[in-house]
Short mmCIF file of C-alpha atoms in Angstrom, two decimals:
data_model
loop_
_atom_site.label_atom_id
_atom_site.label_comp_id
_atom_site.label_asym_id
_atom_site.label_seq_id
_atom_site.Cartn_x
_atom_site.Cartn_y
_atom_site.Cartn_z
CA UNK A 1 -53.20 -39.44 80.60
CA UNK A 2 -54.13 -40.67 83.87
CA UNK A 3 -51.73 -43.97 83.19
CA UNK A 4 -49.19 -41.40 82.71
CA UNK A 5 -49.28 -39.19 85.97
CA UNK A 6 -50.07 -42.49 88.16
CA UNK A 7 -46.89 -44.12 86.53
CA UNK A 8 -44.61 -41.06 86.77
CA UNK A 9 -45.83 -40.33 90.20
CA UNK A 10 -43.59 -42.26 92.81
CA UNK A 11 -40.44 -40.45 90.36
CA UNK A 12 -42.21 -37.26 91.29
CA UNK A 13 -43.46 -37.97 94.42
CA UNK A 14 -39.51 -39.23 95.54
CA UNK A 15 -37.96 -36.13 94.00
CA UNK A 16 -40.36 -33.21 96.04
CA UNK A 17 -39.48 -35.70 99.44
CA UNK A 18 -35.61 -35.16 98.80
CA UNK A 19 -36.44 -31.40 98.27
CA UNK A 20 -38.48 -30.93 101.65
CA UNK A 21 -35.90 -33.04 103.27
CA UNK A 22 -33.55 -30.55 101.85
CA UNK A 23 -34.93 -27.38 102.62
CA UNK A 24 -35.46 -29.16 106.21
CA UNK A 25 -31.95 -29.68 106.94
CA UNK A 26 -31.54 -25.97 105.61
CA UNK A 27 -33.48 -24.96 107.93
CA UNK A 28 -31.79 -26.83 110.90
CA UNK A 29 -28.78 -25.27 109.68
CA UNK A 30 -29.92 -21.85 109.85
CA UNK A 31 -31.78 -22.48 113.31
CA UNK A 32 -28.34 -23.43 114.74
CA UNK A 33 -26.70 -20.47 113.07
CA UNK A 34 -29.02 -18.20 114.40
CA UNK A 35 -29.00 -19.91 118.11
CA UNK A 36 -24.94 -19.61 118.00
CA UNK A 37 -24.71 -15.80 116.75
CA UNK A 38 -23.03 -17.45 113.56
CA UNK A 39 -26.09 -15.57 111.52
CA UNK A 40 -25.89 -11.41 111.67
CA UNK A 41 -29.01 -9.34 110.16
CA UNK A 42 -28.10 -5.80 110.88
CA UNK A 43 -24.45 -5.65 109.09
CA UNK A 44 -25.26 -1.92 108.36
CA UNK A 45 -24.76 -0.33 111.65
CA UNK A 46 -22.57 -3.36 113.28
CA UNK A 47 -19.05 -2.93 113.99
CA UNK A 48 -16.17 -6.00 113.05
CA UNK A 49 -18.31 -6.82 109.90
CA UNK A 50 -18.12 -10.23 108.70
CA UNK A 51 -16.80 -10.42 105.20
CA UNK A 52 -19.93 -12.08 103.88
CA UNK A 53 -22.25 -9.29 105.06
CA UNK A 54 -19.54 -6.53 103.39
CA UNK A 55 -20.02 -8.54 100.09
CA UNK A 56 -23.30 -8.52 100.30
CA UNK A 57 -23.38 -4.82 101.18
CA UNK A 58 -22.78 -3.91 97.87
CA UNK A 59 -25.58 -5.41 96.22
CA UNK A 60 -28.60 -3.66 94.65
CA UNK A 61 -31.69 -5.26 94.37
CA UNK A 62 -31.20 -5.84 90.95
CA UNK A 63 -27.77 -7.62 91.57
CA UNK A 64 -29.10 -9.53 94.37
CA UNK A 65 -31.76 -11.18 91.98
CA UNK A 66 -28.64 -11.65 88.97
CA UNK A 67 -26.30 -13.29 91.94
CA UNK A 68 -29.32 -15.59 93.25
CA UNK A 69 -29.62 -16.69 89.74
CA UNK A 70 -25.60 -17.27 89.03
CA UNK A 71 -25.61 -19.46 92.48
CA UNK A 72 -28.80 -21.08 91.39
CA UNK A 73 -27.36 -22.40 88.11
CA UNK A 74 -24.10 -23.55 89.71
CA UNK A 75 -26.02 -25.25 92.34
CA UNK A 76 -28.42 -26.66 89.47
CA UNK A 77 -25.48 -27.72 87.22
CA UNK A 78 -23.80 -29.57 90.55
CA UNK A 79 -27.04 -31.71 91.02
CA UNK A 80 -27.74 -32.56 87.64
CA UNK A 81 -23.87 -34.00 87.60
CA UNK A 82 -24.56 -36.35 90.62
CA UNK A 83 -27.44 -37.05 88.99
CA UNK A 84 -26.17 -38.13 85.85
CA UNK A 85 -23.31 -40.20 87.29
CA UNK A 86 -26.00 -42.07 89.06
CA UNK A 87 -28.00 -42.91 85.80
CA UNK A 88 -24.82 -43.39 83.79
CA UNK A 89 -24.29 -46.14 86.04
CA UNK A 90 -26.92 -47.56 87.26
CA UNK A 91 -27.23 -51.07 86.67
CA UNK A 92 -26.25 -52.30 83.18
CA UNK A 93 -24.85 -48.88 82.89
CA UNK A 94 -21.06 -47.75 82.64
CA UNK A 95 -18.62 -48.95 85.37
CA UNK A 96 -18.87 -46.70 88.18
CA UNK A 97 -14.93 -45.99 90.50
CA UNK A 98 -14.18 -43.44 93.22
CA UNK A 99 -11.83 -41.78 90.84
CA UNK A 100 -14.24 -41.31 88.38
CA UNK A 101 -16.69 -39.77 90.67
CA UNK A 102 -14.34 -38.02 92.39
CA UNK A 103 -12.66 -36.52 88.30
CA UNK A 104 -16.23 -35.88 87.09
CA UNK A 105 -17.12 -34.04 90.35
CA UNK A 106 -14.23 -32.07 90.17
CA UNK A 107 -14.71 -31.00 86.47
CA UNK A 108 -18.47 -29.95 87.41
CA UNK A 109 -17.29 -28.48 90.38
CA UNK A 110 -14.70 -25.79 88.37
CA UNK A 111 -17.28 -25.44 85.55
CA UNK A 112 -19.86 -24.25 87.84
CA UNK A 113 -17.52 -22.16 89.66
CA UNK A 114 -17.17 -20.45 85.97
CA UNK A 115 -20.21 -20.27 85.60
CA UNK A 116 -20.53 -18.08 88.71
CA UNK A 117 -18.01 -15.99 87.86
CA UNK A 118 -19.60 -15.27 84.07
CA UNK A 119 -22.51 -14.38 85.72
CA UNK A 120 -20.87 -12.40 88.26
CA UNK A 121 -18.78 -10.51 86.72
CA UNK A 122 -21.89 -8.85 85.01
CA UNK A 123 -23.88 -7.72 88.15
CA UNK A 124 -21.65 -5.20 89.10
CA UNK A 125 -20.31 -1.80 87.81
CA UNK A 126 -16.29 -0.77 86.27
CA UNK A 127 -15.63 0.98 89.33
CA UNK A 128 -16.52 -1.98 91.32
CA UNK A 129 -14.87 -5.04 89.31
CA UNK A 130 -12.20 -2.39 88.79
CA UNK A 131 -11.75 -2.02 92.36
CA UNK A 132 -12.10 -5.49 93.44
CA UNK A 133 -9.57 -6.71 90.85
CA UNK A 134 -7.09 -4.47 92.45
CA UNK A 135 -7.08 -6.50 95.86
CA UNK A 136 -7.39 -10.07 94.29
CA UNK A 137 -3.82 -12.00 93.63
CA UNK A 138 -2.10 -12.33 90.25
CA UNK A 139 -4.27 -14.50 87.79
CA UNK A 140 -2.35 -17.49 88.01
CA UNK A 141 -2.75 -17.59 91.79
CA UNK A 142 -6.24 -17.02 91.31
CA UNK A 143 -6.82 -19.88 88.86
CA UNK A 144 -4.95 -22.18 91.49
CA UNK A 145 -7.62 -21.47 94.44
CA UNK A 146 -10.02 -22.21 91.87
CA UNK A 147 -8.68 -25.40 90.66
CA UNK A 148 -7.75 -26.49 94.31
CA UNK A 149 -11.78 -25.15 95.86
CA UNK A 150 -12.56 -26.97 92.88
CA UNK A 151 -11.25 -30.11 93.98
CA UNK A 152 -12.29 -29.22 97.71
CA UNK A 153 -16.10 -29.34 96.58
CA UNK A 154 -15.01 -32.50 94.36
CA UNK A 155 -15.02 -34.44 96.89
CA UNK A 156 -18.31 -33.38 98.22
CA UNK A 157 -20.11 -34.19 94.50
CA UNK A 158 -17.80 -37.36 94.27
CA UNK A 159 -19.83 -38.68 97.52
CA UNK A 160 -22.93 -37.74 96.31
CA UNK A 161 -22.19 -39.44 92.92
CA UNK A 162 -21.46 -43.03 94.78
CA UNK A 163 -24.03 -42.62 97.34
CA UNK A 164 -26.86 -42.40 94.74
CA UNK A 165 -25.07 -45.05 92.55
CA UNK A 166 -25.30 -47.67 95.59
CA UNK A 167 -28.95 -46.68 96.37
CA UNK A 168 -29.44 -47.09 91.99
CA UNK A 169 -26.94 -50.69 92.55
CA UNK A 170 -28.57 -51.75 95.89
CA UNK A 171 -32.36 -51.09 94.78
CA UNK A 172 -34.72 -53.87 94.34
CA UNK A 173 -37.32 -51.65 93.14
CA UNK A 174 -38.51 -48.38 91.92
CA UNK A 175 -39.87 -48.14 95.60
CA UNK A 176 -37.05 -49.41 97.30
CA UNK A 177 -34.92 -46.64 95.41
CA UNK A 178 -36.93 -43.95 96.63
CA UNK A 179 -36.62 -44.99 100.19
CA UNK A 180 -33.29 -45.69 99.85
CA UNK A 181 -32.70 -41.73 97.93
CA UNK A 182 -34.74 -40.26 100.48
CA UNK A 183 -32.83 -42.25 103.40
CA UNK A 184 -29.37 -41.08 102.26
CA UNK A 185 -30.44 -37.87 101.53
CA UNK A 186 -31.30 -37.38 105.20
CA UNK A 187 -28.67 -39.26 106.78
CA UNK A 188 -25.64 -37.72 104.65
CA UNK A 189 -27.66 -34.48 104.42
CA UNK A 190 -27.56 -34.16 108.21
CA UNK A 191 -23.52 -34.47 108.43
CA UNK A 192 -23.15 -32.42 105.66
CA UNK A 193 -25.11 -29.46 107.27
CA UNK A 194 -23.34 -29.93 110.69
CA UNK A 195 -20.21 -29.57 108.60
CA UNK A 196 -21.28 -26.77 106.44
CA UNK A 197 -22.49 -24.54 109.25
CA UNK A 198 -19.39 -25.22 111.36
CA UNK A 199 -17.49 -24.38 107.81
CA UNK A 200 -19.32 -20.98 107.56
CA UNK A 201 -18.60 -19.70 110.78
CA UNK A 202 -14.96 -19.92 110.47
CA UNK A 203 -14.98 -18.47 106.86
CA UNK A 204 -17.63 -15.96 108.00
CA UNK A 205 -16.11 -13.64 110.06
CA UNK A 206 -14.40 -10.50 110.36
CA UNK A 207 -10.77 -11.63 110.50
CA UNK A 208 -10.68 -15.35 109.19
CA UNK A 209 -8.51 -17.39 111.23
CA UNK A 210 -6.34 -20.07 108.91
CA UNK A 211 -5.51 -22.50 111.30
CA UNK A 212 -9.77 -22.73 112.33
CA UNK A 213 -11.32 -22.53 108.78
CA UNK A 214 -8.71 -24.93 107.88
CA UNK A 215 -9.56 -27.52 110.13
CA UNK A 216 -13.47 -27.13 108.96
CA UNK A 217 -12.21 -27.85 105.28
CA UNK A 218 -10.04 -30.91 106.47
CA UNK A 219 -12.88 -31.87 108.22
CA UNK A 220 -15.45 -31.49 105.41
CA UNK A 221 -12.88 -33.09 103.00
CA UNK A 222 -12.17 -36.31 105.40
CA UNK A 223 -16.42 -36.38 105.82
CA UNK A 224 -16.48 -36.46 102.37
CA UNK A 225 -13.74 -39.08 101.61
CA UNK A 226 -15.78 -41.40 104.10
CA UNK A 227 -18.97 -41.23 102.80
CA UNK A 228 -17.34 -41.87 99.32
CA UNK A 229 -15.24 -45.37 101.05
CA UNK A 230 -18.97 -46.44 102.44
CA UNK A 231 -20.64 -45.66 99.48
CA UNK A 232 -18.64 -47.38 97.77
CA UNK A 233 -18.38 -50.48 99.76
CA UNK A 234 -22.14 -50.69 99.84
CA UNK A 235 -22.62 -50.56 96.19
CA UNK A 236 -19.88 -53.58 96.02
CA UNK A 237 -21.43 -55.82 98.21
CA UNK A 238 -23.85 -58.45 97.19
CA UNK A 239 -27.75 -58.08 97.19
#
């Protein structure tokens, strides 16, 4: 037993360091969201309500806990696909390719988005859905912003993919793969969360503007693109 917890440690001990680092850049995020204004905690009595906060608003306790756990498992189901794309190709493993990454990370980005929105569509009541329904576009518009967000956050998962695939390539060790994990998980983590909070506030708001939250996504997508084109380069160059 104790051969068995010394030898799965560093796995263990790697995988809690890329969740503090995580939940560290989170917090950055938040800290600079709450410096800026971009975060509101009285949405109740506040006038010009951003359209988060009136989503929120209609939330029960009960709902709250259902619609943590729906954005839980889509958030679970888009780690364990980076994570599998790195083991499927780690070394000796399948061929690894940006359009590959990119394809895979767009097919876990729409299932999870499903996902979501089986989970979802059970936390609220008739009157609600019934409601809601009546303001969203015609199905086949709605599948298309799903299939084209899908492809937005594609990108995103497709960099992820190739970033742990050249730290998996590049490693010379079990430790050397940690560091490496742990490195890129900061470094790409950081310019992610810059992104991400600039992102929110321009989606965030009481009257988006298209022009401004488009420029975020364009941004996001061309960070995203870059880190894939570096990724990638570093996993083809030579130990």
């Amino acid at each position: 037993m104790m051969k068995f917890m010394k030898d799965t440690a560093r796995p263990y001990a790697t995988l809690f360091a890329i969740a503090l680092a995580t939940a560290l850049l989170a917090r950055a995020g938040l800290l600079i969201m709450d410096m800026t204004g971009i975060l509101s905690y009285d949405y109740i009595s506040a006038s010009g309500v951003a359209i988060l906060d009136v989503v929120c608003s209609i939330l029960t306790g009960s709902a709250f806990v259902a619609f943590i756990f729906a954005g839980s498992l889509a958030l679970t189901l888009s780690t364990a696909g980076v994570v599998l794309y790195g083991y499927l190709t780690r070394k000796g493993g399948l061929r690894a390719h940006p359009a590959t990454a990119f394809l895979w990370g767009w097919a876990t980005a729409f299932v999870a988005i499903v996902c979501l929105a089986i989970v979802a569509s059970g936390i609220l009541s008739g009157v609600q859905v019934a409601s809601m329904s009546s303001k969203l576009p015609d199905p086949a518009v709605l599948l298309v912003a799903v299939v084209a967000f899908s492809a937005f956050i594609g990108t995103l998962l497709a960099a992820a993919s190739l970033v742990v695939h050249a730290c998996c390539v590049r490693a010379e060790s079990s430790c050397d793969l940690a560091k490496r994990l742990i490195a890129a998980v900061v470094v790409c983590g950081a310019a992610t969360m810059l992104l991400s909070v600039g992102t929110f506030s321009a989606v965030n708001t009481a009257s988006i503007d298209p022009l401004y939250a488009g420029g975020w996504v364009a941004g996001d997508t061309a960070a995203n693109i870059a880190m894939m084109a570096l990724a990638w380069r570093a996993a083809k160059m030579p130990s």
